[in-house]
C-alpha cells in the first residue's frame, strides 16, 4: 500500500479546513485502490512536534500540506520536523500562498519536493499515481518540482470537470461540531487588484441539486455555522435566489433551527426580489459579509472594483434595517488614492449604515495579486513576511497606518463586540464629532493598552473615565447606559467595579419586585439587576438562553418603576 497524509493547520480549533478533504476526494476518484490517503488537522497553536508525531504514525510516503498567509511559517517549520522523522517522505505543498511563487518557494526550501499550483484534486492525484508507479512527474500540469538541473514550473492545470464531493463519512466524523465550509462554485467574476480569486478564471457553478444536497448534509452535521466560500455568492442572481429560497423553505424542517448560513455577497448586486425574500428569514439564520473596501470612487477604479455606490448604500440600508440578519461590512486601509481623510470618510459612510460588524482590514500584498506584481502602478511599501501587510503608501504614512491600527482595536472592542451599543449612541448624541473621530479619541486614550490582554472590566473603566471627563457628557447618564449595555450582554449579571453602586434602595426594591408574581425572578434563572439614577428606575435582565437575541446576542432588558416611597 502507498500512503499519503493530507495535513491542514487551521488558525483555531473551531475552524475546519475544506482543502485536504477536497484532495482526499480527488485521491479516491482518480487513484487506484492501492493508494490510500487520510487527513490530519491541527492548529497553528499546537506544538508542531505533536502534529508531526500524528503524521509520522501513519508512515506516509507522501505528505501534502495546505499553505495560506496565516500558516505558511509554521507549515515550513513542520516540514523541517517531518523530514527529520520521515527522511524518505515526499513533501508536497499547495494552496494560495505557494501557487503563484512556486519556483521561489522550491528554491528557498530544499526540503520541499513538489508544489501543486492552483486547483489540486486531479494534479495531486496524478502526482501520487506517478510517484507510486515511478513514472514521469514533470509533465503533470499544475505540479512544480525540481530535477538535477534545477527547479521547474509547469503549465497550470485547466479544470474540465466538476470536482468530486469532499463530504464523506470521514469528513463528518472529523468535523465534530466545528464551523463547516461549503462551496457551490469556484472562481470570481471580478478582478480586484488586491485579490487572487479573479485569477482562477470565470465562475464555475456546481449543479444546483448537488449544492442543495450538500447544504442539507452540512446543516444536520452538528455544526452551528455553515460558511459558503463562494467568492461572490450572488454573482449569479437567479442561482443565489434559488439557494436562499431553498434554505428558507427547509429551515426548521430539514434544516435544524439555530443553524446559521454565512455568505459573501456583493451588496450592489442584491436585487429587490432577493432582499424581500431575505427579510423573511428567521432571525439569525442568515449572515451576510459584504466587502465594501472603500467608498472613494478613485480608489475603487484603481483596484478595478466595479461598484454602484448609490445602489450599494440603498441595499445595505434595507438589509440592515430588517434586523433579522447579522451584516458584516469590510473596509481596507492602504488602497490607492485612499488617504487618511478619505478613509475616515469611507468609515463614516459605512458606520452610518450601522452594520452588526464593521471590520477595518489592512491591505496585504499577496503573491499573485496584481497589486504585488505591478509595483509601478501600485507603489507602496509592505512587509516581506506573511501576511505582507502594507506599511506605507504615497497616500498614507506609516504613522497614519499605526494610528488606524489603534482605531481598529477601538472599533473591535467598542463596536464590533456589541457590548457598548447604548453607550456609543449616547456619546455620538452628545459629542460634536464624527464616528471616526470618536474612535480616534478612544484609540488615543487607550492606545498604550492595545497590545495588552486588558479585561472587559478594565476596558469599561477606561472608557468611562475618559468620556465622563468631557464636556456635554453627563456622568450619571453615561454610567446608566454602560450599565444597560453590561446587563444586556453579560450573563454573569455582575457589574464592573467602575459601574457598581452600593445602594440600599435597590435592596428594598428587589424585595418589592419579588413580592409580585409579574416581576419576581423566575425559579432557577439568573438575574442581573441595577438602579438607573438618571431614570429613577430598575433595569434587569433574566438570563434564559431561549430569550437571547440570535442576531445581536443580547438579552432583553426590562424596566421597573417602583412606588415613590420605595425610591
Coordinates of C-alpha atoms in Angstrom, one line a residue:
X1 CA 0.0 0.0 0.0
X2 CA 1.1 3.5 -0.8
X3 CA 0.0 6.0 1.9
X4 CA -0.4 9.8 1.8
X5 CA -1.3 12.2 4.6
X6 CA -3.0 15.5 3.8
X7 CA -2.4 18.0 6.6
X8 CA -4.0 21.3 7.4
X9 CA -3.0 23.8 10.1
X10 CA -6.1 25.8 11.0
X11 CA -6.0 29.1 12.8
X12 CA -8.3 27.9 15.6
X13 CA -9.8 24.6 16.6
X14 CA -13.3 25.8 15.8
X15 CA -12.3 26.2 12.1
X16 CA -12.2 23.2 9.9
X17 CA -10.3 23.0 6.6
X18 CA -12.0 22.1 3.3
X19 CA -8.9 21.8 1.2
X20 CA -7.5 18.5 2.4
X21 CA -10.9 16.8 2.1
X22 CA -11.2 18.0 -1.4
X23 CA -7.8 16.5 -2.2
X24 CA -8.8 13.3 -0.4
X25 CA -11.9 13.1 -2.6
X26 CA -9.6 13.5 -5.6
X27 CA -7.4 10.7 -4.5
X28 CA -10.4 8.4 -4.1
X29 CA -11.8 9.4 -7.5
X30 CA -8.6 9.4 -9.6
X31 CA -6.2 7.0 -7.9
X32 CA -6.1 3.2 -7.8
X33 CA -7.2 1.5 -4.6
X34 CA -3.6 0.7 -3.7
X35 CA -3.1 4.4 -3.0
X36 CA -4.6 5.3 0.4
X37 CA -4.8 8.8 1.9
X38 CA -6.1 10.3 5.1
X39 CA -6.5 13.8 6.7
X40 CA -4.7 15.1 9.7
X41 CA -5.9 18.5 11.0
X42 CA -4.2 20.6 13.6
X43 CA -3.9 24.3 14.6
X44 CA -1.1 26.8 14.5
X45 CA -1.3 27.0 18.3
X46 CA -0.5 23.3 18.7
X47 CA 3.0 22.0 19.3
X48 CA 4.3 21.1 15.8
X49 CA 6.2 18.1 17.2
X50 CA 2.8 16.7 18.3
X51 CA 1.3 17.2 14.8
X52 CA 4.4 15.7 13.2
X53 CA 4.1 12.7 15.5
X54 CA 0.5 12.2 14.5
X55 CA 1.6 12.3 10.8
X56 CA 4.6 10.0 11.3
X57 CA 2.4 7.4 13.0
X58 CA 0.7 6.9 9.6
X59 CA 4.1 6.1 7.9
X60 CA 3.2 8.0 4.8
X61 CA 5.2 8.0 1.6
X62 CA 3.8 11.5 0.7
X63 CA 2.7 14.4 3.0
X64 CA 0.7 17.2 1.5
X65 CA 0.2 20.5 3.3
X66 CA -2.2 23.4 2.6
X67 CA -0.5 26.8 2.7
X68 CA -2.0 30.2 3.5
X69 CA -0.6 33.5 4.6
X70 CA -1.6 32.8 8.2
X71 CA 0.0 29.3 8.4
X72 CA 2.9 29.3 6.0
X73 CA 5.6 29.9 8.7
X74 CA 4.5 27.0 10.9
X75 CA 4.0 24.8 7.8
X76 CA 7.6 25.3 6.7
X77 CA 8.8 24.6 10.3
X78 CA 6.6 21.4 10.3
X79 CA 8.3 20.4 7.1
X80 CA 11.7 20.6 8.8
X81 CA 10.5 18.5 11.7
X82 CA 8.8 15.9 9.4
X83 CA 11.9 15.5 7.3
X84 CA 13.9 14.7 10.4
X85 CA 11.3 12.0 11.4
X86 CA 10.5 10.8 7.9
X87 CA 13.5 11.5 5.7
X88 CA 12.2 9.4 2.8
X89 CA 8.7 11.1 2.7
X90 CA 7.9 13.3 -0.3
X91 CA 6.7 16.7 0.8
X92 CA 4.1 18.4 -1.3
X93 CA 2.8 21.9 -0.7
X94 CA -0.3 23.6 -2.2
X95 CA -2.6 26.5 -1.6
X96 CA -2.7 30.2 -2.5
X97 CA 0.5 31.0 -0.5
X98 CA 2.6 28.9 -2.8
X99 CA 0.7 28.7 -6.1
X100 CA 2.0 31.9 -7.6
X101 CA 5.5 31.8 -6.3
X102 CA 6.3 28.1 -6.6
X103 CA 9.7 28.5 -8.1
X104 CA 10.8 30.8 -5.3
X105 CA 9.4 28.5 -2.6
X106 CA 11.2 25.5 -4.1
X107 CA 14.4 27.4 -4.4
X108 CA 14.4 28.6 -0.9
X109 CA 13.1 25.4 0.8
X110 CA 15.2 22.4 -0.3
X111 CA 13.1 20.0 1.9
X112 CA 10.0 20.7 -0.2
X113 CA 9.8 18.3 -3.1
X114 CA 6.8 19.5 -5.1
X115 CA 4.2 22.2 -5.2
X116 CA 0.7 21.8 -6.6
X117 CA -0.3 25.2 -8.1
X118 CA -4.0 26.0 -8.4
X119 CA -6.8 23.5 -8.1
X120 CA -5.4 20.3 -6.8
X121 CA -7.8 17.4 -6.9
X122 CA -6.6 16.0 -10.2
X123 CA -3.0 17.2 -10.3
X124 CA -2.3 15.9 -6.8
X125 CA -3.9 12.5 -7.6
X126 CA -1.8 12.3 -10.8
X127 CA 1.3 13.2 -8.8
X128 CA 0.5 10.3 -6.4
X129 CA 0.0 8.0 -9.3
X130 CA 3.3 8.9 -10.8
X131 CA 5.2 8.6 -7.6
X132 CA 3.6 5.2 -6.9
X133 CA 4.3 3.9 -10.4
X134 CA 7.7 5.6 -10.6
X135 CA 6.8 7.4 -13.8
X136 CA 7.5 10.9 -15.1
X137 CA 6.2 13.8 -12.9
X138 CA 7.4 16.7 -14.9
X139 CA 4.7 16.5 -17.5
X140 CA 1.8 16.8 -15.0
X141 CA 0.0 20.1 -15.3
X142 CA -0.1 22.2 -12.2
X143 CA 2.8 20.4 -10.5
X144 CA 6.1 22.1 -9.9
X145 CA 9.2 20.4 -8.7
X146 CA 12.9 20.0 -9.1
X147 CA 15.3 17.9 -11.1
X148 CA 19.1 17.6 -11.1
X149 CA 19.2 20.6 -13.4
X150 CA 17.1 22.8 -11.0
X151 CA 13.6 23.9 -10.3
X152 CA 10.9 23.7 -12.9
X153 CA 7.4 25.0 -13.1
X154 CA 4.6 23.6 -15.2
X155 CA 1.6 24.9 -17.1
X156 CA -1.4 25.5 -14.8
X157 CA -4.0 22.8 -14.7
X158 CA -7.1 23.7 -16.6
X159 CA -10.1 22.1 -14.8
X160 CA -12.5 20.5 -17.2
X161 CA -14.9 18.7 -14.9
X162 CA -16.8 19.1 -11.7
X163 CA -14.6 18.2 -8.7
X164 CA -15.7 15.2 -6.6
X165 CA -17.5 16.0 -3.3
X166 CA -15.4 16.2 -0.2
X167 CA -18.3 15.5 2.1
X168 CA -17.8 11.8 3.1
X169 CA -18.5 9.9 6.3
X170 CA -14.8 10.6 7.3
X171 CA -15.3 14.3 6.9
X172 CA -18.4 14.4 9.0
X173 CA -16.8 12.3 11.7
X174 CA -13.9 14.7 11.9
X175 CA -16.0 17.9 11.8
X176 CA -17.1 17.4 15.3
X177 CA -19.4 20.4 15.5
X178 CA -16.8 22.9 14.1
X179 CA -17.6 25.5 11.5
X180 CA -18.4 23.8 8.2
X181 CA -17.4 25.2 4.8
X182 CA -19.3 24.7 1.6
X183 CA -18.5 25.8 -1.9
X184 CA -21.2 25.7 -4.6
X185 CA -19.0 27.4 -7.2
X186 CA -15.3 28.3 -7.9
X187 CA -13.9 31.4 -9.4
X188 CA -15.0 35.0 -9.3
X189 CA -16.4 37.3 -12.0
X190 CA -14.4 40.3 -10.8
X191 CA -10.7 41.1 -11.0
X192 CA -9.9 43.2 -7.9
X193 CA -6.2 44.2 -7.9
X194 CA -5.6 43.1 -4.3
X195 CA -7.3 39.7 -4.6
X196 CA -6.4 36.3 -6.1
X197 CA -9.9 35.0 -6.7
X198 CA -10.3 36.6 -10.1
X199 CA -7.1 34.8 -11.3
X200 CA -8.9 31.5 -11.3
X201 CA -10.9 32.2 -14.4
X202 CA -14.6 32.7 -14.7
X203 CA -17.2 31.3 -12.2
X204 CA -17.8 27.6 -12.4
X205 CA -21.0 26.7 -10.7
X206 CA -21.8 23.2 -9.4
X207 CA -25.2 21.7 -10.3
X208 CA -27.9 23.1 -8.1
X209 CA -29.0 19.7 -6.9
X210 CA -25.5 19.0 -5.7
X211 CA -25.4 22.3 -3.9
X212 CA -28.7 21.7 -2.2
X213 CA -27.8 18.1 -1.2
X214 CA -24.5 19.1 0.4
X215 CA -26.1 22.1 2.1
X216 CA -28.6 19.8 3.8
X217 CA -25.9 17.4 4.8
X218 CA -23.8 20.1 6.5
X219 CA -26.9 21.6 8.1
X220 CA -27.6 18.3 10.0
X221 CA -23.9 17.6 10.8
X222 CA -24.0 19.2 14.3
X223 CA -22.3 22.4 13.3
X224 CA -23.9 25.7 14.3
X225 CA -22.4 27.6 11.3
X226 CA -22.1 26.8 7.6
X227 CA -19.9 29.2 5.7
X228 CA -20.3 29.3 2.0
X229 CA -16.9 30.1 0.5
X230 CA -18.2 31.2 -2.9
X231 CA -16.2 34.4 -3.6
X232 CA -19.3 36.4 -4.7
X233 CA -22.3 34.2 -3.9
X234 CA -24.8 36.4 -5.7
X235 CA -22.8 37.0 -8.9
X236 CA -25.5 34.7 -10.5
X237 CA -28.6 36.3 -9.1
X238 CA -31.2 33.7 -10.1
X239 CA -29.0 30.9 -8.7
X240 CA -28.4 32.7 -5.4
X241 CA -32.1 33.4 -5.1
X242 CA -32.9 29.8 -5.6
X243 CA -30.5 28.7 -2.9
X244 CA -31.6 31.3 -0.5
X245 CA -35.2 30.2 -1.1
X246 CA -34.2 26.6 -0.6
X247 CA -32.7 27.4 2.8
X248 CA -35.8 29.3 4.0
X249 CA -38.2 26.6 2.7
X250 CA -36.3 23.9 4.7
X251 CA -35.4 25.9 7.8
X252 CA -37.0 24.4 10.9
X253 CA -37.7 21.2 8.8
X254 CA -34.8 19.5 7.1
X255 CA -32.6 22.3 8.4
X256 CA -32.5 22.4 12.2
X257 CA -33.4 25.7 13.8
X258 CA -30.4 27.5 15.1
X259 CA -28.0 26.7 12.2
X260 CA -26.6 29.9 10.6
X261 CA -25.5 30.2 7.0
X262 CA -22.8 32.7 6.2
X263 CA -22.5 34.2 2.6
X264 CA -20.1 36.6 1.0
X265 CA -22.1 38.8 -1.4
X266 CA -21.8 41.9 -3.4
X267 CA -24.1 44.5 -1.9
X268 CA -24.9 46.3 -5.1
X269 CA -25.9 43.1 -6.8
X270 CA -28.7 42.4 -4.4
X271 CA -32.0 42.9 -6.2
X272 CA -35.4 43.7 -4.8
X273 CA -36.7 40.1 -5.0
X274 CA -33.7 38.8 -3.0
X275 CA -33.9 41.5 -0.4
X276 CA -37.6 40.9 0.0
X277 CA -37.0 37.1 0.4
X278 CA -34.2 37.6 2.9
X279 CA -36.4 39.8 5.0
X280 CA -38.5 36.7 5.7
X281 CA -35.6 34.7 7.1
X282 CA -35.8 33.6 10.7
X283 CA -33.6 35.8 12.9
X284 CA -30.1 34.6 12.9
X285 CA -30.5 32.1 10.1
X286 CA -28.5 34.2 7.6
X287 CA -25.3 36.2 7.8
X288 CA -24.1 38.4 5.0
X289 CA -20.5 39.6 4.7
X290 CA -20.1 42.4 2.2
X291 CA -16.7 43.8 1.1
X292 CA -17.0 47.5 0.7
X293 CA -13.3 48.1 0.7
X294 CA -13.8 51.9 0.1
X295 CA -16.3 54.5 -0.8
X296 CA -13.8 56.5 -2.7
X297 CA -14.5 56.3 -6.5
X298 CA -10.9 56.9 -7.4
X299 CA -9.8 54.0 -5.2
X300 CA -12.4 51.7 -6.5
X301 CA -11.4 52.4 -10.1
X302 CA -7.7 51.9 -9.3
X303 CA -8.3 48.5 -7.9
X304 CA -10.7 47.5 -10.7
X305 CA -13.6 47.2 -8.2
X306 CA -16.9 47.7 -10.0
X307 CA -19.4 49.1 -7.5
X308 CA -22.6 51.1 -7.9
X309 CA -22.2 53.1 -4.6
X310 CA -25.6 54.5 -4.7
X311 CA -27.3 51.2 -5.1
X312 CA -24.9 49.6 -2.6
X313 CA -25.8 52.0 0.2
X314 CA -29.5 51.8 -0.6
X315 CA -29.5 48.0 -0.5
X316 CA -27.4 47.9 2.7
X317 CA -29.8 50.2 4.4
X318 CA -32.6 47.8 3.6
X319 CA -31.0 44.6 4.7
X320 CA -29.5 46.1 7.8
X321 CA -32.8 47.8 8.6
X322 CA -34.7 44.5 8.5
X323 CA -32.7 43.4 11.7
X324 CA -33.1 39.7 11.1
X325 CA -29.6 39.1 9.7
X326 CA -26.1 39.6 11.0
X327 CA -24.5 42.0 8.5
X328 CA -20.7 42.2 8.4
X329 CA -19.1 45.0 6.3
X330 CA -15.4 45.2 5.4
X331 CA -13.1 48.2 4.7
X332 CA -9.5 48.0 3.6
X333 CA -6.9 50.6 4.7
X334 CA -3.9 51.2 2.4
X335 CA -5.6 51.1 -1.0
X336 CA -4.5 53.5 -3.8
X337 CA -5.8 57.1 -3.5
X338 CA -7.2 56.5 -0.1
X339 CA -5.5 58.9 2.3
X340 CA -6.3 59.3 6.0
X341 CA -9.1 61.8 5.4
X342 CA -10.6 59.7 2.6
X343 CA -10.5 56.6 4.8
X344 CA -12.2 58.4 7.6
X345 CA -15.0 59.4 5.2
X346 CA -15.4 55.8 4.0
X347 CA -15.6 54.7 7.6
X348 CA -18.2 57.3 8.5
X349 CA -20.3 56.3 5.5
X350 CA -20.1 52.6 6.4
X351 CA -20.7 53.3 10.1
X352 CA -23.9 55.3 9.3
X353 CA -25.4 52.1 8.0
X354 CA -24.9 50.5 11.4
X355 CA -23.9 47.0 10.4
X356 CA -23.5 44.4 13.2
X357 CA -19.8 44.3 12.4
X358 CA -17.6 46.8 10.7
X359 CA -14.2 45.3 10.1
X360 CA -11.2 47.5 9.4
X361 CA -8.7 45.4 7.4
X362 CA -5.3 46.4 6.1
X363 CA -4.1 45.8 2.6
X364 CA -2.0 42.7 2.1
X365 CA 0.2 42.3 -1.0
X366 CA -0.4 38.7 -1.8
X367 CA 1.7 36.6 -4.1
X368 CA 0.0 36.5 -7.4
X369 CA -2.2 39.6 -6.8
X370 CA -1.9 42.4 -9.5
X371 CA -1.0 45.0 -6.8
X372 CA 2.1 43.0 -5.9
X373 CA 3.0 42.1 -9.4
X374 CA 2.8 45.7 -10.7
X375 CA 4.7 47.9 -8.2
X376 CA 5.0 50.8 -10.6
X377 CA 1.2 51.0 -10.9
X378 CA 0.6 50.4 -7.2
X379 CA 3.6 51.9 -5.4
X380 CA 3.7 51.0 -1.7
X381 CA 5.9 49.5 1.0
X382 CA 5.0 46.3 2.7
X383 CA 6.4 43.7 5.0
X384 CA 8.3 40.9 3.3
X385 CA 7.0 38.4 5.8
X386 CA 3.5 37.0 5.8
X387 CA 0.8 38.4 5.7
X388 CA 2.7 41.0 3.7
X389 CA 0.8 43.9 5.2
X390 CA 1.3 47.4 3.7
X391 CA 3.5 49.6 5.9
X392 CA 3.3 52.9 3.8
X393 CA 1.8 54.2 0.7
X394 CA 2.0 57.5 -1.3
X395 CA -1.3 58.4 0.4
X396 CA -0.8 57.0 4.0
X397 CA 2.3 57.4 6.1
X398 CA 3.5 54.7 8.4
X399 CA 2.4 56.8 11.4
X400 CA -1.1 57.1 10.0
X401 CA -1.3 53.4 9.4
X402 CA -0.2 52.8 13.0
X403 CA -3.0 55.2 14.1
X404 CA -5.5 53.2 12.1
X405 CA -4.4 50.0 13.8
X406 CA -5.2 51.7 17.1
X407 CA -8.6 52.8 15.8
X408 CA -9.2 49.2 14.5
X409 CA -8.6 48.0 18.1
X410 CA -11.1 50.6 19.5
X411 CA -13.7 49.6 16.9
X412 CA -13.3 45.9 17.7
X413 CA -13.7 46.5 21.4
X414 CA -16.3 49.2 21.5
X415 CA -18.5 48.5 18.4
X416 CA -17.9 45.0 17.0
X417 CA -18.1 43.4 20.4
X418 CA -21.7 44.6 20.7
X419 CA -21.0 45.4 24.3
X420 CA -21.3 49.2 24.2
X421 CA -24.2 49.8 21.8
X422 CA -26.2 52.2 24.0
X423 CA -23.0 53.8 25.3
X424 CA -21.9 54.6 21.7
X425 CA -25.3 56.0 20.8
X426 CA -25.2 58.3 23.8
X427 CA -21.7 59.5 23.1
X428 CA -22.5 60.3 19.5
X429 CA -25.6 62.2 20.5
X430 CA -23.6 64.4 23.0
X431 CA -20.3 64.9 21.3
X432 CA -19.8 67.1 18.3
X433 CA -17.7 64.6 16.4
X434 CA -18.0 62.0 13.7
X435 CA -17.9 58.3 14.5
X436 CA -14.4 58.1 13.2
X437 CA -13.3 61.0 15.4
X438 CA -14.9 59.3 18.4
X439 CA -12.9 56.1 17.8
X440 CA -9.8 58.2 17.3
X441 CA -10.4 59.6 20.8
X442 CA -10.8 56.2 22.3
X443 CA -7.7 55.0 20.5
X444 CA -5.7 57.9 21.8
X445 CA -6.9 57.4 25.4
X446 CA -6.4 53.6 25.4
X447 CA -3.6 53.2 22.8
X448 CA -1.0 52.1 25.4
X449 CA -3.2 49.2 26.3
X450 CA -3.8 48.0 22.8
X451 CA -1.2 45.2 23.0
X452 CA -2.3 44.1 26.4
X453 CA -4.8 41.5 27.3
X454 CA -6.9 44.0 29.1
X455 CA -10.0 42.7 30.8
X456 CA -13.5 43.8 29.9
X457 CA -13.9 45.4 33.3
X458 CA -10.7 47.4 32.9
X459 CA -11.6 48.5 29.4
X460 CA -15.0 49.6 30.6
X461 CA -13.3 51.6 33.3
X462 CA -11.0 53.3 30.7
X463 CA -14.0 54.2 28.5
X464 CA -16.0 55.6 31.5
X465 CA -13.1 57.5 33.0
X466 CA -12.1 59.1 29.7
X467 CA -15.6 60.1 28.4
X468 CA -17.0 61.1 31.8
X469 CA -14.5 64.0 31.9
X470 CA -15.5 65.5 28.6
X471 CA -17.9 68.5 28.2
X472 CA -21.5 67.7 27.4
X473 CA -21.3 64.3 29.0
X474 CA -23.5 63.6 32.0
X475 CA -21.6 61.1 34.2
X476 CA -24.8 59.6 35.5
X477 CA -26.4 59.1 32.1
X478 CA -23.1 57.7 30.8
X479 CA -22.9 55.2 33.7
X480 CA -26.5 54.2 33.2
X481 CA -26.1 53.5 29.5
X482 CA -23.0 51.4 30.3
X483 CA -24.9 49.5 33.0
X484 CA -27.7 48.7 30.5
X485 CA -25.1 47.5 27.9
X486 CA -23.4 45.3 30.5
X487 CA -26.6 43.7 31.7
X488 CA -27.8 43.0 28.2
X489 CA -24.6 41.4 27.0
X490 CA -23.1 39.7 30.0
X491 CA -25.0 36.8 31.5
X492 CA -23.0 36.9 34.8
X493 CA -25.3 39.7 35.9
X494 CA -22.3 41.3 37.6
X495 CA -21.4 44.9 37.2
X496 CA -17.8 46.0 36.9
X497 CA -16.4 48.0 39.9
X498 CA -16.5 51.3 37.9
X499 CA -20.3 51.0 37.4
X500 CA -21.3 49.3 40.7
X501 CA -23.0 51.4 43.3
X502 CA -23.8 50.1 46.7
X503 CA -27.4 51.3 47.3
X504 CA -29.8 50.2 50.0
X505 CA -32.7 51.5 47.8
X506 CA -32.1 48.7 45.3
X507 CA -32.3 46.1 48.0
X508 CA -35.7 47.3 49.1
X509 CA -37.0 47.5 45.5
X510 CA -35.7 44.0 44.9
X511 CA -37.8 42.8 47.8
X512 CA -40.8 44.6 46.4
X513 CA -40.3 43.0 43.0
X514 CA -40.0 39.5 44.4
X515 CA -43.4 40.0 46.2
X516 CA -45.1 40.5 42.8
X517 CA -45.5 37.5 40.5
X518 CA -45.1 39.6 37.4
X519 CA -41.6 40.9 38.4
X520 CA -40.4 38.0 40.5
X521 CA -37.2 36.4 39.2
X522 CA -38.1 33.0 37.6
X523 CA -37.0 30.0 39.6
X524 CA -33.6 28.8 38.6
X525 CA -32.9 31.7 36.3
X526 CA -30.0 34.1 37.0
X527 CA -31.0 37.8 37.0
X528 CA -28.8 40.9 36.6
X529 CA -30.3 44.0 38.2
X530 CA -29.2 47.6 38.7
X531 CA -30.6 51.0 39.7
X532 CA -30.6 53.7 36.9
X533 CA -30.1 57.0 38.7
X534 CA -31.0 59.1 35.6
X535 CA -34.3 57.4 35.1
X536 CA -35.2 56.6 38.7
X537 CA -36.0 53.0 37.8
X538 CA -34.6 49.5 38.0
X539 CA -33.3 47.7 34.9
X540 CA -32.9 44.0 34.9
X541 CA -32.3 41.0 32.6
X542 CA -33.2 37.4 33.1
X543 CA -30.6 35.2 31.5
X544 CA -32.6 32.5 29.8
X545 CA -30.9 31.1 26.6
X546 CA -34.2 31.0 24.7
X547 CA -34.7 34.7 25.1
X548 CA -31.2 35.7 23.8
X549 CA -31.5 37.5 20.5
X550 CA -29.9 35.4 17.8
X551 CA -28.6 38.4 15.7
X552 CA -27.1 40.6 18.4
X553 CA -26.6 38.1 21.2
X554 CA -28.3 40.4 23.7
X555 CA -30.7 39.5 26.4
X556 CA -33.9 41.6 26.7
X557 CA -33.9 44.4 29.3
X558 CA -36.9 45.1 31.5
X559 CA -37.6 48.3 33.5
X560 CA -39.4 48.5 36.8
X561 CA -40.6 51.8 38.2
X562 CA -41.1 51.4 42.0
X563 CA -43.6 53.1 44.2
X564 CA -42.4 56.6 45.1
X565 CA -42.0 55.8 48.7
X566 CA -39.6 53.0 47.8
X567 CA -37.3 55.2 45.7

